[in-house]
XYZ file of C-alpha atoms in Angstrom:
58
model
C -13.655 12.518 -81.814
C -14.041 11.088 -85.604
C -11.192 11.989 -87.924
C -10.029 10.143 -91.687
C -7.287 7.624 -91.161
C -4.718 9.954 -93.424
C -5.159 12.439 -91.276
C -4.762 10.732 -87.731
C -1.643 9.589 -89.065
C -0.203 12.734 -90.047
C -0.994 14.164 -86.751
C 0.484 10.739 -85.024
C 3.949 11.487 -86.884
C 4.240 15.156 -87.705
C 3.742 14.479 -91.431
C 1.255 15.532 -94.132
C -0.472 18.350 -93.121
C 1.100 18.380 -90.237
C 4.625 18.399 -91.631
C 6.672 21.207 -89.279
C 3.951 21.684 -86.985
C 4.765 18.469 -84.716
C 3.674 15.406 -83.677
C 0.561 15.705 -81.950
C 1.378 14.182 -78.626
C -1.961 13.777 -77.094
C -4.218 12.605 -80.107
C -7.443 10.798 -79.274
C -9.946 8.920 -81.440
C -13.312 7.846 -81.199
C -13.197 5.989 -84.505
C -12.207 6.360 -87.930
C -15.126 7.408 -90.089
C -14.629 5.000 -92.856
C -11.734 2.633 -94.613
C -9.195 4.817 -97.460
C -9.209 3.171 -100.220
C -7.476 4.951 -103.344
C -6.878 4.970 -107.367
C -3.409 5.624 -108.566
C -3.572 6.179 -112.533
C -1.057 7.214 -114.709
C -0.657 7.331 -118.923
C 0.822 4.051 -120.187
C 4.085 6.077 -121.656
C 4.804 7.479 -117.913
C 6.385 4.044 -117.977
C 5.409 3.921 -113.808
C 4.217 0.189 -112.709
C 4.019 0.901 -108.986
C 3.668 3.119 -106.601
C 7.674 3.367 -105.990
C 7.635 4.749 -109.641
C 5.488 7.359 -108.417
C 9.013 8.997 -106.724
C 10.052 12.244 -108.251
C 7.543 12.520 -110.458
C 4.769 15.289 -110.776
């Protein structure tokens, strides 16, 4: 089957949406539809530089 990469990888480790439900032992792919790429942005005064800063906030 086709799946997104985030995805796959919650299901792999029990994380994500999958957090409580369980690994999913017997996961299969086909392929990955398409490379993740994503934009972090935050307001200059949040004072966060990377995306360790990113931990605790909301």
């Amino acid at each position: 089957g086709f799946t997104q990469s985030d995805v796959a990888y919650w299901a792999y480790n029990g994380t994500g949406l999958y957090d409580g439900k369980g690994k999913v032992e017997d996961l299969r792919l086909l392929a990955t539809l398409y490379p993740e790429t994503i934009h972090i942005v935050a307001r200059k005064d949040a004072n966060i530089k990377s995306v360790a800063d990113l931990k605790g906030k909301r």
